[in-house]
Short mmCIF file of C-alpha atoms in Angstrom, two decimals:
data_model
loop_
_atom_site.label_atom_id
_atom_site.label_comp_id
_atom_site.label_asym_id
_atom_site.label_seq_id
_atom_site.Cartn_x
_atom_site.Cartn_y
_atom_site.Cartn_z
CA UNK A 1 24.47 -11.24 52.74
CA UNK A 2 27.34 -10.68 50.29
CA UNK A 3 29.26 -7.37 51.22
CA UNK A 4 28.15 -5.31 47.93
CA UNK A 5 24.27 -6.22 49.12
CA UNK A 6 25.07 -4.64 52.99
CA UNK A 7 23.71 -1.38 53.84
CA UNK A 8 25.64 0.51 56.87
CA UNK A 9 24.75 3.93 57.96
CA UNK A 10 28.30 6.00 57.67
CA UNK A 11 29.10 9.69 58.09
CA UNK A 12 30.16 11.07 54.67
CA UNK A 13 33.98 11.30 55.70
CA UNK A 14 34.05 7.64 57.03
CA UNK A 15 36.30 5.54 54.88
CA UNK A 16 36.56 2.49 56.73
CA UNK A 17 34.92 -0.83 55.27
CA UNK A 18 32.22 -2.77 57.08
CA UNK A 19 30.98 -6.36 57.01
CA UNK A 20 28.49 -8.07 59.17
CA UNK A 21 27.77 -12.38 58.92
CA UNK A 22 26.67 -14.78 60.96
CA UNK A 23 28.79 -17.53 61.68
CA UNK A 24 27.06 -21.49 61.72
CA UNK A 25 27.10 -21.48 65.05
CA UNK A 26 24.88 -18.55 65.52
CA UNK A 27 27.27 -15.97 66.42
CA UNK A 28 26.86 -12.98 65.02
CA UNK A 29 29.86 -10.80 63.68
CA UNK A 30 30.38 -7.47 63.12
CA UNK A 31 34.07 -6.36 61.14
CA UNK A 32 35.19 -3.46 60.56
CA UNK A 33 38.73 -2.93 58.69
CA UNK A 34 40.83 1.15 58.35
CA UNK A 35 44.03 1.08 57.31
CA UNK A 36 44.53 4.41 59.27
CA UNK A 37 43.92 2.59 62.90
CA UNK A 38 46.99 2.61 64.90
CA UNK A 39 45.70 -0.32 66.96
CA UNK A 40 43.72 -3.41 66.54
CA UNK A 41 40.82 -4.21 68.98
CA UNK A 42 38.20 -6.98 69.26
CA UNK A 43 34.87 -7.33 71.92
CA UNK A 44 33.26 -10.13 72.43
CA UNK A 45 29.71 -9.73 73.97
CA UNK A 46 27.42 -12.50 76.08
CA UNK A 47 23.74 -12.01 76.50
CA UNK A 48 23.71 -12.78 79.61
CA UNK A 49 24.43 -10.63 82.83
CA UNK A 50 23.72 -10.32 86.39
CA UNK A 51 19.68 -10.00 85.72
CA UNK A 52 20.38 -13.72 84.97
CA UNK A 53 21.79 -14.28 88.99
CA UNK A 54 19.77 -16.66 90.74
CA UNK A 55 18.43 -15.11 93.53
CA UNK A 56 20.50 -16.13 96.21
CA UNK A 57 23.47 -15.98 94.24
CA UNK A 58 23.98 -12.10 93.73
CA UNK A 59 27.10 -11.06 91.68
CA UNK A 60 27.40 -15.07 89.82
CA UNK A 61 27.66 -13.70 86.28
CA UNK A 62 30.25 -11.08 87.49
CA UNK A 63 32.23 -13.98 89.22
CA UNK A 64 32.02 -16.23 86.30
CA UNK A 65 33.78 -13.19 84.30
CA UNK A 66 36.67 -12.64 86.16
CA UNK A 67 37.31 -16.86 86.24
CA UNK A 68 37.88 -17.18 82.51
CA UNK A 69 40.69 -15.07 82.56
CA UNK A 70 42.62 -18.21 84.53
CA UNK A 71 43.40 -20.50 81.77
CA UNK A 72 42.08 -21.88 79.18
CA UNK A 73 43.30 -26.01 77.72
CA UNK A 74 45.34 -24.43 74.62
CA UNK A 75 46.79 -21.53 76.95
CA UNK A 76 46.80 -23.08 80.67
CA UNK A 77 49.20 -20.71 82.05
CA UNK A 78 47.04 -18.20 84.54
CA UNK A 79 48.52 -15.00 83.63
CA UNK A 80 49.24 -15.95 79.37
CA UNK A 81 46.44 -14.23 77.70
CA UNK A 82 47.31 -10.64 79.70
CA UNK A 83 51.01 -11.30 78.97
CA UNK A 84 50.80 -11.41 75.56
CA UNK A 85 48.69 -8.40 75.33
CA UNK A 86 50.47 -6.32 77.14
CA UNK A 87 53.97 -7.79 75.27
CA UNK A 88 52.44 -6.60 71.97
CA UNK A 89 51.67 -3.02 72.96
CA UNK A 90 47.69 -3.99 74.22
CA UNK A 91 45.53 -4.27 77.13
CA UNK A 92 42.43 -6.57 78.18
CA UNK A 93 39.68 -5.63 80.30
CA UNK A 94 35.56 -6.96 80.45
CA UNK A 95 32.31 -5.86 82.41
CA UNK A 96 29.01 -7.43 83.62
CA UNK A 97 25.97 -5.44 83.89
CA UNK A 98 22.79 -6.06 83.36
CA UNK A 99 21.40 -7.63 80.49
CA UNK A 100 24.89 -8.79 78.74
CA UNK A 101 28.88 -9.33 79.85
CA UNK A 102 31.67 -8.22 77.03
CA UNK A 103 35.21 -9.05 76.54
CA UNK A 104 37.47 -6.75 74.95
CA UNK A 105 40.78 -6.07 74.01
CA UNK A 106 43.22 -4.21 71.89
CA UNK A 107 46.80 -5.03 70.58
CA UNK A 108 49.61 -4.29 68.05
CA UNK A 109 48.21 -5.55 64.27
CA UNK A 110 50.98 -7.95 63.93
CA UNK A 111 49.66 -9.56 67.41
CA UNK A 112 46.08 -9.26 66.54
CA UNK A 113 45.23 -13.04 65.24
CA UNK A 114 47.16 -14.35 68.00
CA UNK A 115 45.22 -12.26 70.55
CA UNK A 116 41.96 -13.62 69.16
CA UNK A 117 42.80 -17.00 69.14
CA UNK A 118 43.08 -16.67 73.29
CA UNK A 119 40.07 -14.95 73.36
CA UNK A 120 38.23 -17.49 71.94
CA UNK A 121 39.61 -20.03 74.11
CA UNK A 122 37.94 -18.38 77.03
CA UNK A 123 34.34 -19.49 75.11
CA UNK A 124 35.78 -23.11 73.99
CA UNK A 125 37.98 -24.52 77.00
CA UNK A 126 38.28 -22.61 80.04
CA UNK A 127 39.91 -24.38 83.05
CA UNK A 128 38.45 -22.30 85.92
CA UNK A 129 41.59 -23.32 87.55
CA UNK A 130 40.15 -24.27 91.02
CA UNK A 131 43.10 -22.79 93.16
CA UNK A 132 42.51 -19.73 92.15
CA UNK A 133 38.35 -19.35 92.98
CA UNK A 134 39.28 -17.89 96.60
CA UNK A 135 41.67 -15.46 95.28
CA UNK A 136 39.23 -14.25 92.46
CA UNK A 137 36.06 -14.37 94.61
CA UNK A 138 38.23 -11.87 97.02
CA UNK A 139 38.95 -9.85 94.04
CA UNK A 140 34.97 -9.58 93.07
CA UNK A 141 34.37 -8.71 96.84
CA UNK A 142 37.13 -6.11 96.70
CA UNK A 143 35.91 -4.63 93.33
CA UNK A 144 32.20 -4.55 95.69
CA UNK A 145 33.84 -2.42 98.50
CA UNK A 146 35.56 -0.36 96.03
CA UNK A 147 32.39 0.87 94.49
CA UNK A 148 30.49 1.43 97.69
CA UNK A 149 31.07 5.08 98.41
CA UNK A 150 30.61 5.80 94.35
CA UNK A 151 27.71 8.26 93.47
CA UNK A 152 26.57 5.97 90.47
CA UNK A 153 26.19 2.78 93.00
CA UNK A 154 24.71 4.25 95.37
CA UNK A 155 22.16 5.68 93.55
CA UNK A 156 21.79 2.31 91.90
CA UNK A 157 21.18 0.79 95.35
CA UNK A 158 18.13 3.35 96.00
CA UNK A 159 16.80 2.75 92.95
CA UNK A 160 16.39 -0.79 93.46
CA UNK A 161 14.80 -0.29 96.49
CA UNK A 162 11.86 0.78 93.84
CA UNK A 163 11.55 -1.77 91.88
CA UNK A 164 8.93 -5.03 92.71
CA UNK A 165 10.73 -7.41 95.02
CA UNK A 166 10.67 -10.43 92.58
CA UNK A 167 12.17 -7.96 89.78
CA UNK A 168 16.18 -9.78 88.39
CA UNK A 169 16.95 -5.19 89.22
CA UNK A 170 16.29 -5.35 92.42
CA UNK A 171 19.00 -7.61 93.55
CA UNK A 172 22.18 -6.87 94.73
CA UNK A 173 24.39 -7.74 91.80
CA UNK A 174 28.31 -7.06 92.18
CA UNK A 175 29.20 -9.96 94.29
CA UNK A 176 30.76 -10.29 97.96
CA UNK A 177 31.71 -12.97 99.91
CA UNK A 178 28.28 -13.15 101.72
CA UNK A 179 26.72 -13.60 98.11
CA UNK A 180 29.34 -15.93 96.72
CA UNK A 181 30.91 -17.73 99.20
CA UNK A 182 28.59 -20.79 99.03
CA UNK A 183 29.12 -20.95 95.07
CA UNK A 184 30.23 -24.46 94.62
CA UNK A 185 32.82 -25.19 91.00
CA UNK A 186 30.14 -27.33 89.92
CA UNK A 187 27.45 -24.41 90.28
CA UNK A 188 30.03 -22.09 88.69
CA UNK A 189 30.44 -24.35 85.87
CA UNK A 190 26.09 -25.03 85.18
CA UNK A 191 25.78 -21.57 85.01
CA UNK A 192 28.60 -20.98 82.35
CA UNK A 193 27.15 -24.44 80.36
CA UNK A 194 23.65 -22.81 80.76
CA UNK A 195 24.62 -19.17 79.34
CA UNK A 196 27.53 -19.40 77.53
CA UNK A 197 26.41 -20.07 73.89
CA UNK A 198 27.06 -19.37 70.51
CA UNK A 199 23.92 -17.86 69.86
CA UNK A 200 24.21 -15.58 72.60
CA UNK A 201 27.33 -13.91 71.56
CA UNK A 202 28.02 -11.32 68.98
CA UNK A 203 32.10 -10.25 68.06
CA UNK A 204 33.00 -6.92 66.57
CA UNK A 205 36.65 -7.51 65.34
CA UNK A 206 37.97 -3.72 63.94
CA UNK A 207 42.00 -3.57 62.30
CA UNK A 208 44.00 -2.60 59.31
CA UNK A 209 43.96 -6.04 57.72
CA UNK A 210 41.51 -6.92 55.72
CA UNK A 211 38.22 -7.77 55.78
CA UNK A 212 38.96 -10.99 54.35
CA UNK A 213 41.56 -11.91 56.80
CA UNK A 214 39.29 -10.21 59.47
CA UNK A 215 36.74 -13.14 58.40
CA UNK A 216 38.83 -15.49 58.18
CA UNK A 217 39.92 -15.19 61.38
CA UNK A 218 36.62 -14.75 62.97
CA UNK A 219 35.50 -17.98 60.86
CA UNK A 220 38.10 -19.92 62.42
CA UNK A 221 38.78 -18.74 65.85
CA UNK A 222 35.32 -18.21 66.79
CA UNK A 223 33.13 -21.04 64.91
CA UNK A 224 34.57 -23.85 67.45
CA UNK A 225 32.26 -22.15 70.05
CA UNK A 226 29.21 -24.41 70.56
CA UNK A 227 25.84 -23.36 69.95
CA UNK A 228 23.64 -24.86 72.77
CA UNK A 229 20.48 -23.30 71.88
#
């Protein structure tokens, strides 16, 4: 709907400005523009997470994550997108659970449409550079031994224990190399084709600009992403 026929819930002191569309594509945006914000920040959210692992594949959507950070066609260089961020005063950083993985990041304002034209590569053209699956697959089973003596995992792992056997919850869903070191490029590559649609995504883009630029952007960063039903 036009913005003058959008209702938004806002505490009475909240000045920013809100708009919410949906682009052809199916992705749905959310855009939020303050002239007060010191920072610009965007998140980019997938419905699908590691309840969507097939069974003997534990920890695949995580994996899949951490492999679109290696290049995309428009950016190829491996370590470009986190460069730039952290050149223009920003940071980048994502997490699977389970029902959805999200992408986010923050950056300078003058860096911002820049910034979102890399993320939206990750959703377009990523490269999954194959030389660098080991090295990321030994990064997902680090993150895994990391977590192990963590209150919050462990009590994840007993709770699993209660739920029914063929339950998506009751799997083991970080990723190690037990779990993932069978994943084959092309399996890595079905499951992003299978998930990774339009209509499964949703973008919340927040700056100082405004909301027509914030559009704008969205509009012609993000429509490019296919919508594969």
């Amino acid at each position: 709907p036009p913005p003058e026929a959008e209702t938004f819930k806002k505490h009475p002191l909240d000045k920013s400005q809100y708009h919410r569309f949906v682009l052809d594509n199916g992705l749905k945006v959310l855009l939020v523009s303050d002239s007060r914000y010191n920072k610009s920040a965007a998140a980019l959210l997938v419905d699908i997470g590691y309840y969507g692992d097939p069974p003997d594949r534990g920890g695949l959507a995580h994996y899949l994550e951490h492999m679109l950070f290696l290049g995309t066609e428009k950016y190829p260089g491996v370590d470009d997108y986190g460069t730039y961020l952290s050149q223009n005063g920003g940071y980048d950083n994502a997490y699977t659970i389970y029902d959805h993985t999200n992408y986010h990041l923050q950056v300078n304002h003058d860096a911002f449409e820049g910034a979102l034209d890399r993320l939206a590569q990750f959703f377009i053209a990523p490269l999954f550079t194959p030389e660098y699956t080991e090295r990321e697959r030994n990064a997902v089973h680090s993150e895994y031994q990391s977590l192990l003596e963590r209150d919050g995992t462990r009590t994840s792992q007993v709770q699993a224990l209660s739920y029914k056997k063929d339950h998506p919850a009751s799997q083991f869903n970080i990723g190690s190399h037990e779990t993932l070191g069978k994943v084959s490029r092309t399996e890595l590559l079905d499951f992003y084709r299978a998930h990774y649609s339009a209509n499964r995504m949703s973008l919340a883009l927040l700056g100082k600009t405004s909301l027509d630029s914030l559009e704008q952007w969205a509009r012609l960063y993000f429509t490019p992403i296919i919508n594969k039903d």
